[in-house]
Short mmCIF file of C-alpha atoms and ligand atoms in Angstrom, two decimals:
data_model
loop_
_atom_site.label_atom_id
_atom_site.label_comp_id
_atom_site.label_asym_id
_atom_site.label_seq_id
_atom_site.Cartn_x
_atom_site.Cartn_y
_atom_site.Cartn_z
CA MET A 3 0.00 0.00 0.00
CA LEU A 4 2.78 2.41 0.92
CA GLU A 5 4.55 1.64 -2.32
CA LYS A 6 1.39 2.50 -4.23
CA ILE A 7 1.00 5.79 -2.36
CA ARG A 8 4.63 6.72 -3.06
CA GLN A 9 4.20 5.96 -6.73
CA LEU A 10 1.12 8.11 -6.99
CA GLU A 11 2.83 10.89 -5.09
CA LYS A 12 5.60 10.95 -7.63
CA ILE A 13 3.16 11.65 -10.47
CA ALA A 14 0.93 13.93 -8.40
CA THR A 15 3.80 16.20 -7.41
CA ARG A 16 4.15 17.26 -11.03
CA LEU A 17 1.34 19.64 -10.10
CA GLU A 18 3.78 21.53 -7.87
CA LEU A 19 6.15 23.71 -9.88
CA ASP A 20 9.58 24.63 -8.62
CA HIS A 21 11.00 28.12 -8.60
CA ALA A 22 12.53 27.93 -12.06
CA GLU A 23 9.37 26.49 -13.61
CA ARG A 24 7.24 29.21 -12.04
CA ALA A 25 9.60 31.91 -13.24
CA ASP A 26 9.51 30.45 -16.72
CA LEU A 27 5.69 30.39 -16.84
CA LEU A 28 5.45 33.91 -15.54
CA ASN A 29 8.09 35.18 -17.98
CA ARG A 30 6.42 33.62 -20.94
CA ALA A 31 2.95 34.75 -19.90
CA GLY A 32 4.40 38.22 -19.35
CA ALA A 33 6.01 38.21 -22.78
CA TYR A 34 2.68 37.14 -24.29
CA THR A 35 0.67 39.90 -22.59
CA GLU A 36 3.35 42.49 -23.45
CA SER A 37 3.21 41.53 -27.08
CA PHE A 38 -0.61 41.67 -26.95
CA LEU A 39 -0.70 45.07 -25.28
CA SER A 40 2.05 46.67 -27.34
CA GLY A 41 -0.01 45.90 -30.43
CA ILE A 42 -3.39 46.83 -28.98
CA ASN A 43 -3.72 50.16 -30.82
CA GLY A 44 -3.23 48.59 -34.21
CA MET A 45 -5.46 45.62 -33.48
CA LYS A 46 -8.94 45.29 -34.85
CA ALA A 47 -11.89 45.65 -32.49
CA PHE A 48 -13.76 42.98 -34.40
CA VAL A 49 -12.64 39.99 -36.47
CA PRO A 50 -15.19 37.63 -38.02
CA ASP A 51 -15.17 33.96 -37.04
CA THR A 52 -13.28 31.75 -39.47
CA GLY A 53 -14.58 28.64 -37.77
CA ARG A 54 -11.07 27.18 -37.73
CA SER A 55 -9.75 26.07 -34.35
CA PRO A 56 -8.02 22.70 -34.78
CA ARG A 57 -6.04 22.88 -31.54
CA LEU A 58 -9.04 23.78 -29.42
CA GLU A 59 -10.85 20.78 -30.76
CA ARG A 60 -8.14 18.38 -29.69
CA ALA A 61 -9.22 16.17 -26.78
CA PHE A 62 -7.49 16.02 -23.41
CA ASP A 63 -5.24 13.10 -22.75
CA GLU A 64 -2.72 11.91 -20.14
CA GLN A 65 0.17 13.69 -21.80
CA ALA A 66 1.60 17.06 -20.84
CA THR A 67 1.68 19.89 -23.38
CA ASN A 68 4.37 22.51 -23.64
CA PHE A 69 3.30 25.96 -22.33
CA GLY A 70 4.54 27.62 -25.51
CA THR A 71 2.12 25.52 -27.53
CA LEU A 72 -0.71 26.60 -25.27
CA LEU A 73 0.20 30.26 -25.72
CA ASP A 74 0.28 29.71 -29.47
CA THR A 75 -3.19 28.22 -29.31
CA LEU A 76 -4.36 31.22 -27.31
CA ALA A 77 -2.84 33.61 -29.83
CA THR A 78 -4.18 31.94 -32.94
CA GLU A 79 -7.47 30.43 -31.82
CA VAL A 80 -8.74 32.59 -28.95
CA ASP A 81 -7.23 36.07 -28.93
CA ARG A 82 -8.05 36.82 -32.54
CA GLU A 83 -11.65 36.35 -33.67
CA GLY A 84 -14.77 38.00 -32.30
CA ILE A 85 -14.92 41.22 -30.32
CA ASN A 86 -11.61 42.41 -28.97
CA ALA A 87 -12.79 43.44 -25.53
CA ALA A 88 -9.41 44.98 -24.71
CA SER A 89 -9.62 47.39 -27.64
CA GLY A 90 -10.59 51.04 -27.29
CA GLY A 91 -12.46 50.53 -30.55
CA HIS A 92 -14.99 48.40 -28.66
CA MET A 93 -18.03 50.66 -28.49
CA ALA A 94 -20.73 48.00 -28.88
CA TYR A 95 -23.19 46.64 -26.28
CA ILE A 96 -21.76 47.80 -22.94
CA PRO A 97 -17.98 47.52 -23.20
CA GLY A 98 -16.01 46.08 -20.34
CA GLY A 99 -12.51 47.21 -19.59
CA GLY A 100 -9.67 45.02 -18.40
CA LEU A 101 -7.40 47.12 -16.20
CA TYR A 102 -3.97 45.55 -15.98
CA PRO A 103 -3.62 45.96 -12.19
CA SER A 104 -6.85 43.95 -11.87
CA ALA A 105 -5.22 41.07 -13.71
CA VAL A 106 -2.33 41.30 -11.27
CA GLY A 107 -4.88 41.35 -8.44
CA ASP A 108 -6.45 38.14 -9.74
CA PHE A 109 -3.00 36.60 -10.01
CA LEU A 110 -2.14 37.46 -6.42
CA ALA A 111 -5.53 36.31 -5.15
CA ASP A 112 -5.27 33.04 -7.05
CA VAL A 113 -1.78 32.18 -5.86
CA SER A 114 -2.56 32.55 -2.16
CA ASN A 115 -6.11 31.36 -2.89
CA ARG A 116 -7.45 33.09 0.22
CA TYR A 117 -11.02 32.08 0.92
CA ALA A 118 -13.00 35.30 1.17
CA GLY A 119 -16.33 33.69 2.05
CA VAL A 120 -16.09 33.71 5.83
CA SER A 121 -14.14 35.84 8.23
CA PHE A 122 -12.72 32.75 9.94
CA GLY A 123 -11.15 31.70 6.63
CA SER A 124 -9.51 35.03 5.92
CA PRO A 125 -10.34 37.97 8.14
CA GLY A 126 -8.16 40.21 5.98
CA ALA A 127 -9.79 39.26 2.68
CA VAL A 128 -13.24 39.71 4.20
CA LYS A 129 -12.26 43.13 5.59
CA LEU A 130 -10.90 44.19 2.22
CA GLU A 131 -14.13 43.20 0.46
CA LYS A 132 -16.19 44.96 3.12
CA GLN A 133 -14.25 48.15 2.46
CA LEU A 134 -15.17 47.96 -1.21
CA VAL A 135 -18.84 47.39 -0.42
CA ARG A 136 -18.72 50.27 2.07
CA TRP A 137 -17.20 52.53 -0.55
CA MET A 138 -19.98 51.74 -3.03
CA CYS A 139 -22.63 52.19 -0.33
CA ASP A 140 -21.20 55.64 0.43
CA LEU A 141 -21.11 56.43 -3.26
CA VAL A 142 -24.83 55.75 -3.68
CA GLY A 143 -25.64 57.60 -0.46
CA TYR A 144 -26.68 54.61 1.65
CA PRO A 145 -26.70 54.77 5.48
CA GLN A 146 -24.25 52.94 7.76
CA LEU A 147 -26.70 50.06 8.11
CA ALA A 148 -26.32 49.26 4.42
CA GLY A 149 -24.35 46.33 3.07
CA GLY A 150 -23.84 44.25 0.00
CA ASP A 151 -21.91 41.60 -1.79
CA LEU A 152 -19.39 41.34 -4.58
CA THR A 153 -20.72 39.04 -7.27
CA SER A 154 -19.46 37.69 -10.56
CA GLY A 155 -21.54 40.19 -12.54
CA GLY A 156 -24.71 42.21 -12.84
CA SER A 157 -27.01 39.31 -13.67
CA ILE A 158 -26.20 37.44 -10.46
CA ALA A 159 -26.36 40.70 -8.51
CA ASN A 160 -29.85 41.36 -9.91
CA LEU A 161 -30.93 37.83 -9.03
CA THR A 162 -29.66 38.30 -5.48
CA ALA A 163 -31.58 41.57 -5.17
CA ILE A 164 -34.81 40.08 -6.51
CA VAL A 165 -34.56 37.11 -4.12
CA THR A 166 -33.97 39.54 -1.26
CA ALA A 167 -36.97 41.63 -2.29
CA ARG A 168 -39.12 38.50 -2.46
CA GLU A 169 -38.09 37.33 1.01
CA ILE A 170 -38.39 40.69 2.75
CA MET A 171 -41.70 41.56 1.05
CA GLY A 172 -42.98 38.11 2.06
CA ILE A 173 -44.07 37.01 -1.41
CA ARG A 174 -44.93 33.34 -1.01
CA ALA A 175 -45.63 30.90 -3.84
CA ARG A 176 -49.39 31.24 -3.31
CA ASP A 177 -49.17 35.06 -3.73
CA VAL A 178 -47.27 35.10 -7.00
CA GLU A 179 -50.17 35.28 -9.43
CA GLN A 180 -51.70 38.30 -7.68
CA SER A 181 -48.41 40.12 -7.18
CA CYS A 182 -47.47 42.93 -9.56
CA VAL A 183 -44.04 43.96 -10.77
CA TYR A 184 -43.47 47.28 -12.55
CA LEU A 185 -40.76 47.80 -15.17
CA THR A 186 -40.29 49.39 -18.58
CA GLU A 187 -39.58 47.55 -21.79
CA GLN A 188 -36.06 48.96 -21.55
CA VAL A 189 -35.21 47.04 -18.38
CA HIS A 190 -32.30 44.62 -18.87
CA HIS A 191 -33.41 41.12 -19.85
CA CYS A 192 -31.59 39.64 -16.85
CA VAL A 193 -34.31 41.10 -14.61
CA GLY A 194 -36.85 38.89 -16.37
CA LYS A 195 -34.49 35.95 -16.01
CA SER A 196 -34.05 36.74 -12.31
CA LEU A 197 -37.80 36.87 -11.73
CA ARG A 198 -38.19 33.48 -13.35
CA ALA A 199 -35.25 31.97 -11.48
CA ALA A 200 -36.67 33.33 -8.23
CA GLY A 201 -39.98 31.57 -8.85
CA LEU A 202 -41.66 34.89 -9.68
CA GLY A 203 -42.12 34.25 -13.38
CA ASP A 204 -45.90 34.21 -12.96
CA CYS A 205 -46.06 37.60 -11.25
CA ILE A 206 -48.17 40.09 -13.17
CA ARG A 207 -45.69 42.20 -15.13
CA ARG A 208 -46.81 45.77 -15.81
CA VAL A 209 -44.80 47.37 -18.58
CA VAL A 210 -44.76 51.04 -17.64
CA PRO A 211 -44.87 53.51 -20.55
CA MET A 212 -41.84 55.74 -21.10
CA ASP A 213 -41.33 59.39 -21.96
CA ASN A 214 -39.73 60.41 -25.25
CA ARG A 215 -36.27 59.80 -23.74
CA TYR A 216 -37.01 56.18 -22.83
CA ARG A 217 -37.34 56.91 -19.14
CA MET A 218 -40.09 55.49 -16.95
CA ASP A 219 -43.18 57.68 -17.00
CA VAL A 220 -43.93 58.27 -13.32
CA SER A 221 -47.55 59.32 -13.67
CA ALA A 222 -48.24 56.23 -15.77
CA LEU A 223 -46.55 54.16 -13.06
CA GLU A 224 -48.72 55.73 -10.37
CA GLU A 225 -51.86 55.09 -12.36
CA LEU A 226 -50.94 51.44 -12.89
CA ILE A 227 -50.22 50.89 -9.21
CA LYS A 228 -53.47 52.52 -8.12
CA LYS A 229 -55.49 50.51 -10.61
CA ASP A 230 -53.91 47.29 -9.40
CA VAL A 231 -54.70 48.17 -5.79
CA THR A 232 -58.32 48.82 -6.74
CA ARG A 233 -58.47 45.45 -8.46
CA GLY A 234 -57.37 43.78 -5.22
CA LEU A 235 -53.96 42.83 -6.61
CA LYS A 236 -50.67 43.21 -4.74
CA PRO A 237 -48.20 45.70 -6.19
CA TRP A 238 -44.84 44.88 -4.58
CA LEU A 239 -41.82 45.59 -6.77
CA ILE A 240 -40.61 48.38 -9.02
CA THR A 241 -37.50 47.70 -11.08
CA ALA A 242 -36.03 50.95 -12.35
CA SER A 243 -32.83 51.49 -14.31
CA ALA A 244 -30.01 53.95 -13.76
CA GLY A 245 -28.56 53.69 -17.22
CA THR A 246 -30.47 51.34 -19.50
CA THR A 247 -28.37 49.13 -21.73
CA ASP A 248 -30.10 50.14 -24.94
CA THR A 249 -30.20 53.92 -24.67
CA GLY A 250 -28.33 54.74 -21.46
CA ALA A 251 -31.42 56.37 -19.95
CA VAL A 252 -31.69 57.05 -16.23
CA ASP A 253 -35.23 56.68 -14.89
CA PRO A 254 -36.52 59.53 -12.66
CA LEU A 255 -35.37 57.81 -9.49
CA ASN A 256 -36.43 60.46 -7.02
CA GLN A 257 -40.06 60.49 -8.09
CA ILE A 258 -40.15 56.73 -8.44
CA SER A 259 -38.76 56.30 -4.92
CA GLU A 260 -41.46 58.59 -3.53
CA LEU A 261 -44.14 56.47 -5.21
CA ALA A 262 -42.55 53.29 -3.90
CA GLN A 263 -42.56 54.72 -0.40
CA GLU A 264 -46.13 55.97 -0.60
CA HIS A 265 -47.49 52.64 -1.80
CA GLY A 266 -45.16 50.40 0.19
CA LEU A 267 -43.34 48.81 -2.74
CA TRP A 268 -39.78 47.57 -2.91
CA LEU A 269 -37.69 49.71 -5.25
CA HIS A 270 -34.86 47.94 -7.00
CA VAL A 271 -32.54 49.98 -9.22
CA ASP A 272 -30.40 48.29 -11.83
CA ALA A 273 -27.38 50.58 -12.10
CA ALA A 274 -25.12 47.90 -13.57
CA TYR A 275 -24.07 50.13 -16.43
CA GLY A 276 -24.70 53.59 -15.01
CA GLY A 277 -23.87 53.39 -11.31
CA PHE A 278 -20.28 54.60 -11.39
CA PHE A 279 -21.27 57.78 -13.23
CA LEU A 280 -22.06 58.92 -9.70
CA LEU A 281 -18.37 59.79 -9.64
CA CYS A 282 -18.95 62.53 -12.21
CA GLU A 283 -20.11 66.07 -11.56
CA GLU A 284 -21.87 66.10 -14.95
CA THR A 285 -24.26 63.28 -14.19
CA ARG A 286 -24.52 63.03 -10.40
CA ALA A 287 -27.76 64.98 -10.10
CA MET A 288 -29.55 62.43 -12.28
CA PHE A 289 -29.07 59.79 -9.58
CA GLN A 290 -30.92 61.77 -6.94
CA GLY A 291 -33.22 59.38 -5.10
CA LEU A 292 -31.01 56.36 -5.73
CA GLU A 293 -30.22 56.31 -2.01
CA LYS A 294 -33.91 55.57 -1.36
CA ALA A 295 -33.84 52.38 -3.43
CA HIS A 296 -34.07 49.24 -1.30
CA SER A 297 -31.56 47.46 -3.50
CA ILE A 298 -29.08 48.52 -6.16
CA VAL A 299 -26.87 46.69 -8.65
CA MET A 300 -23.55 48.03 -9.95
CA ASP A 301 -21.05 46.43 -12.32
CA PRO A 302 -17.40 47.27 -11.63
CA HIS A 303 -16.53 45.30 -14.77
CA LYS A 304 -18.31 48.03 -16.71
CA GLY A 305 -18.00 51.47 -15.12
CA LEU A 306 -14.78 50.77 -13.21
CA PHE A 307 -13.14 49.16 -16.25
CA LEU A 308 -12.35 45.88 -14.47
CA PRO A 309 -12.00 42.67 -16.47
CA TYR A 310 -15.19 40.59 -16.62
CA GLY A 311 -16.10 38.95 -13.35
CA SER A 312 -17.16 41.78 -11.03
CA GLY A 313 -20.66 42.86 -10.12
CA ALA A 314 -22.11 44.15 -6.87
CA VAL A 315 -25.44 44.09 -5.09
CA LEU A 316 -26.13 46.68 -2.39
CA VAL A 317 -29.06 46.91 0.02
CA GLN A 318 -30.15 49.73 2.31
CA ASP A 319 -30.17 47.42 5.33
CA VAL A 320 -27.64 44.58 5.39
CA HIS A 321 -30.00 42.46 7.50
CA TRP A 322 -32.33 42.09 4.51
CA LEU A 323 -29.60 40.38 2.54
CA ALA A 324 -28.64 38.22 5.53
CA GLN A 325 -32.25 37.25 6.13
CA SER A 326 -32.74 36.22 2.52
CA GLN A 327 -29.54 34.17 2.43
CA SER A 328 -29.59 32.70 5.93
CA TYR A 329 -28.78 29.03 6.25
CA GLU A 330 -27.76 26.44 8.75
CA ALA A 331 -25.19 23.76 8.16
CA ASP A 332 -23.47 21.68 10.78
CA TYR A 333 -20.22 21.53 8.81
CA MET A 334 -19.98 25.32 9.05
CA GLN A 335 -20.03 25.38 12.85
CA ASP A 336 -16.33 26.22 13.30
CA ALA A 337 -16.46 29.00 10.77
CA ASN A 338 -19.60 30.62 12.12
CA ALA A 339 -18.88 30.40 15.85
CA GLY A 340 -18.72 33.75 17.58
CA GLN A 341 -19.06 35.76 14.38
CA ALA A 342 -19.95 39.33 15.30
CA GLU A 343 -20.45 40.56 11.76
CA TYR A 344 -21.74 39.06 8.56
CA SER A 345 -19.28 37.39 6.24
CA PRO A 346 -19.74 37.45 2.45
CA ALA A 347 -21.12 33.88 2.48
CA ASP A 348 -23.92 35.05 4.81
CA LEU A 349 -24.96 37.58 2.18
CA SER A 350 -24.45 35.61 -0.99
CA LEU A 351 -25.87 32.82 -3.11
CA GLU A 352 -22.31 31.51 -3.30
CA LEU A 353 -20.23 29.64 -0.75
CA SER A 354 -16.84 28.88 -2.31
CA ARG A 355 -15.90 31.93 -4.30
CA PRO A 356 -12.82 33.63 -5.63
CA PHE A 357 -11.23 36.39 -3.56
CA ARG A 358 -12.63 38.86 -6.05
CA GLY A 359 -12.08 41.96 -3.97
CA LEU A 360 -8.41 42.21 -4.85
CA ARG A 361 -9.01 42.85 -8.58
CA MET A 362 -11.01 45.95 -7.59
CA TRP A 363 -9.07 47.09 -4.53
CA ILE A 364 -5.66 47.14 -6.22
CA PRO A 365 -6.56 49.46 -9.14
CA LEU A 366 -8.62 51.79 -6.92
CA LYS A 367 -5.77 52.12 -4.43
CA LEU A 368 -2.97 52.09 -6.96
CA HIS A 369 -4.42 54.83 -9.14
CA GLY A 370 -6.59 56.69 -6.65
CA LEU A 371 -10.06 57.81 -7.75
CA ALA A 372 -8.99 60.77 -9.90
CA PRO A 373 -8.27 58.89 -13.17
CA PHE A 374 -11.49 56.87 -12.82
CA ARG A 375 -13.49 60.06 -12.45
CA ALA A 376 -11.67 61.64 -15.38
CA ALA A 377 -12.10 58.60 -17.62
CA LEU A 378 -15.84 58.39 -16.94
CA THR A 379 -16.27 62.13 -17.45
CA GLU A 380 -14.32 61.82 -20.70
CA LYS A 381 -16.81 59.14 -21.84
CA ILE A 382 -19.75 61.44 -21.13
CA TRP A 383 -18.21 64.20 -23.23
CA LEU A 384 -17.25 61.81 -26.04
CA ALA A 385 -20.88 60.67 -26.25
CA ARG A 386 -22.08 64.29 -26.23
CA PHE A 387 -19.54 65.18 -28.92
CA PHE A 388 -20.62 62.28 -31.16
CA HIS A 389 -24.29 63.15 -30.65
CA ARG A 390 -23.72 66.82 -31.44
CA GLU A 391 -21.72 66.02 -34.58
CA LEU A 392 -24.40 63.77 -36.04
CA GLU A 393 -27.21 66.07 -34.95
CA SER A 394 -25.70 68.89 -36.96
CA THR A 395 -25.03 66.75 -40.03
CA PRO A 396 -27.82 66.60 -42.61
CA ASP A 397 -29.72 63.33 -43.05
CA TRP A 398 -28.70 61.83 -39.73
CA GLU A 399 -31.30 61.17 -37.06
CA THR A 400 -30.12 61.03 -33.48
CA GLY A 401 -31.83 59.66 -30.40
CA PRO A 402 -32.22 61.77 -27.25
CA ASP A 403 -29.33 63.73 -25.75
CA PRO A 404 -27.34 61.05 -23.94
CA ASP A 405 -28.03 60.87 -20.20
CA LEU A 406 -24.74 59.01 -19.78
CA SER A 407 -22.55 57.63 -22.58
CA VAL A 408 -24.83 55.76 -25.00
CA VAL A 409 -25.95 57.42 -28.25
CA THR A 410 -28.53 56.00 -30.67
CA PHE A 411 -28.58 57.17 -34.27
CA ARG A 412 -29.39 56.27 -37.83
CA TYR A 413 -28.93 57.59 -41.32
CA LEU A 414 -31.97 58.65 -43.34
CA PRO A 415 -31.30 57.78 -46.99
CA LYS A 416 -32.93 59.85 -49.73
CA ASN A 417 -34.53 56.73 -51.14
CA GLY A 418 -34.80 53.09 -50.23
CA ASN A 419 -35.53 51.43 -46.92
CA ALA A 420 -33.82 53.15 -43.97
CA ASP A 421 -33.60 49.96 -41.90
CA ASP A 422 -31.82 48.13 -44.73
CA PHE A 423 -29.47 51.03 -45.33
CA ASN A 424 -28.46 51.20 -41.67
CA GLN A 425 -28.00 47.46 -41.54
CA ARG A 426 -25.60 47.74 -44.47
CA LEU A 427 -23.82 50.58 -42.73
CA ILE A 428 -23.27 48.61 -39.56
CA ASN A 429 -22.12 45.60 -41.58
CA ALA A 430 -19.53 47.85 -43.18
CA VAL A 431 -18.31 49.02 -39.78
CA ARG A 432 -17.96 45.40 -38.73
CA GLU A 433 -16.17 44.41 -41.93
CA ASP A 434 -13.69 47.22 -41.42
CA GLY A 435 -13.31 46.05 -37.83
CA LYS A 436 -11.25 48.97 -36.55
CA VAL A 437 -14.08 49.92 -34.24
CA VAL A 438 -17.22 47.99 -33.37
CA ILE A 439 -20.70 49.27 -32.54
CA SER A 440 -24.03 47.48 -32.16
CA SER A 441 -27.63 48.00 -33.19
CA THR A 442 -31.05 47.75 -31.64
CA GLN A 443 -34.74 48.31 -32.32
CA LEU A 444 -36.33 51.49 -31.00
CA ASP A 445 -39.97 52.27 -31.70
CA GLY A 446 -39.92 49.56 -34.34
CA LYS A 447 -36.94 51.09 -36.15
CA PHE A 448 -33.46 49.72 -36.71
CA VAL A 449 -30.99 52.07 -35.04
CA MET A 450 -27.29 51.97 -34.39
CA ARG A 451 -25.89 52.59 -30.95
CA LEU A 452 -22.58 53.84 -29.72
CA ALA A 453 -21.61 52.91 -26.16
CA VAL A 454 -18.53 54.74 -24.94
CA LEU A 455 -17.28 53.10 -21.78
CA HIS A 456 -13.94 51.48 -22.43
CA TYR A 457 -11.05 53.20 -20.66
CA ARG A 458 -9.05 52.92 -23.88
CA THR A 459 -11.72 54.72 -25.91
CA HIS A 460 -10.70 58.30 -26.61
CA LEU A 461 -11.41 61.02 -29.17
CA LYS A 462 -9.39 59.14 -31.77
CA GLN A 463 -11.77 56.17 -31.97
CA VAL A 464 -14.91 58.32 -31.93
CA GLU A 465 -13.58 60.59 -34.68
CA TYR A 466 -12.57 57.55 -36.69
CA LEU A 467 -16.12 56.17 -36.44
CA LEU A 468 -17.61 59.49 -37.57
CA SER A 469 -15.33 59.77 -40.60
CA PHE A 470 -15.88 56.12 -41.46
CA LEU A 471 -19.67 56.53 -41.32
CA TYR A 472 -19.59 59.66 -43.49
CA ARG A 473 -17.37 57.95 -46.05
CA LYS A 474 -19.48 54.78 -46.15
CA VAL A 475 -22.70 56.74 -46.55
CA ARG A 476 -21.21 58.40 -49.63
CA GLU A 477 -20.10 55.03 -51.01
CA LEU A 478 -23.40 53.29 -50.32
CA SER A 479 -25.44 56.19 -51.69
CA SER A 480 -23.63 56.40 -55.01
C1 PLP B 515 -24.74 44.52 -18.32
C2 PLP B 515 -26.01 44.78 -17.64
C3 PLP B 515 -26.62 43.81 -16.85
C4 PLP B 515 -26.10 42.40 -16.76
O1 PLP B 515 -24.90 42.38 -16.09
P1 PLP B 515 -23.78 41.26 -16.38
O2 PLP B 515 -22.63 41.77 -15.62
O3 PLP B 515 -23.57 41.27 -17.87
O4 PLP B 515 -24.30 39.97 -15.90
C5 PLP B 515 -27.76 44.15 -16.17
N1 PLP B 515 -28.29 45.37 -16.28
C6 PLP B 515 -27.74 46.34 -17.02
C7 PLP B 515 -28.37 47.68 -17.08
C8 PLP B 515 -26.58 46.08 -17.74
O5 PLP B 515 -26.03 47.02 -18.51
#
């Protein structure tokens, strides 16, 4: 038996690298990322799929592969086709970022592999994450009693908030069909997914009309709530948006929060895209009333330019989150004994989780807040600049003045179908690939949308898009 164990140990210890092997991996990975980043400005923002990925299709086997081969595979079969999320030319959907110090934060967190779920496991990691949650709570204007959790993204953060709302509002299975939820058609689709996942898919969904800037119409909301009360139904949840994905609109949060208070509804605000614009003088006033929301979602992997993998859910009273996530498990008795404060696992759908605070804490501390504020303010002005340029150019139709950093627009051709023309225009942008934008349907029309949020997006990329569009319109029209 001992012989067998020793034999297995010999093979198993290949998993432990020695100093030289570690240095080699790190050097080669560093050389790879340096080569990637030094070429980033010349790289395309979009490359169509060739469908060729022979190495990725190869099955796993018992044999080891050389790290250089793996990096080659990454270079040729992963880091080439599709949207280049690291490019400043990425102005489609809601761009993420990918701050380098965050990558280093992930590296450090992964090597020590600190468990940030319970204080007993790593009091330091838990404290660090609490600081980040506290900072975001202060940013939105929440009281000391507030709390929250760092999640993998906005969708999971929204789900956590909806589950919390359900528990605290006491919506039981038998109540679902009489319970009313209020949202606009511009709410992010993950809210619908969250409702379904939370067993609330059969709630009555009232789609609240919007004003001409795609913001929730408060008087229409009030009317709907009152009508539902008269009918003997149970209005319980309003889901508003602080920065919709499609048009970047911020709902009138202050008025909505007053209505929620008056009628005793839970107000949830999805600020996944827009939340960090609270850092900017230009847009702060629009968020007035956000502090009265019962729950809020923010996405540091959007507005703080972190690599994908960071969302946050915040609640006005941390006990709500704890109550909705409370559990008992005998095997957790050592970890939970004598805990004075909540640990992340008490406030989360997750138990084992990465120490995801470090990827956010390092860049915020390393840079300080000033460049984040400046970068976000720059994005606001880039969107305003783009909007103003198209607005003053004949035959272009622009959507509303951007609340934040999303602009919708389309070209109006002299003859022919406008939807088709704009589809051809966006195809041309994609074919060129230097920058990438996306499209959507607004009021039944095909429109293009520019979303400026990447920290590498500057005047250069926006001006390039403008000149490209003007040139293509001339080509397509002739
Ligand atoms: C991106 C986004 C989400 C979803 O967040 P993920 O991080 O992609 O899961 C939700 N709501 C809004 C407004 C968003 O922009």
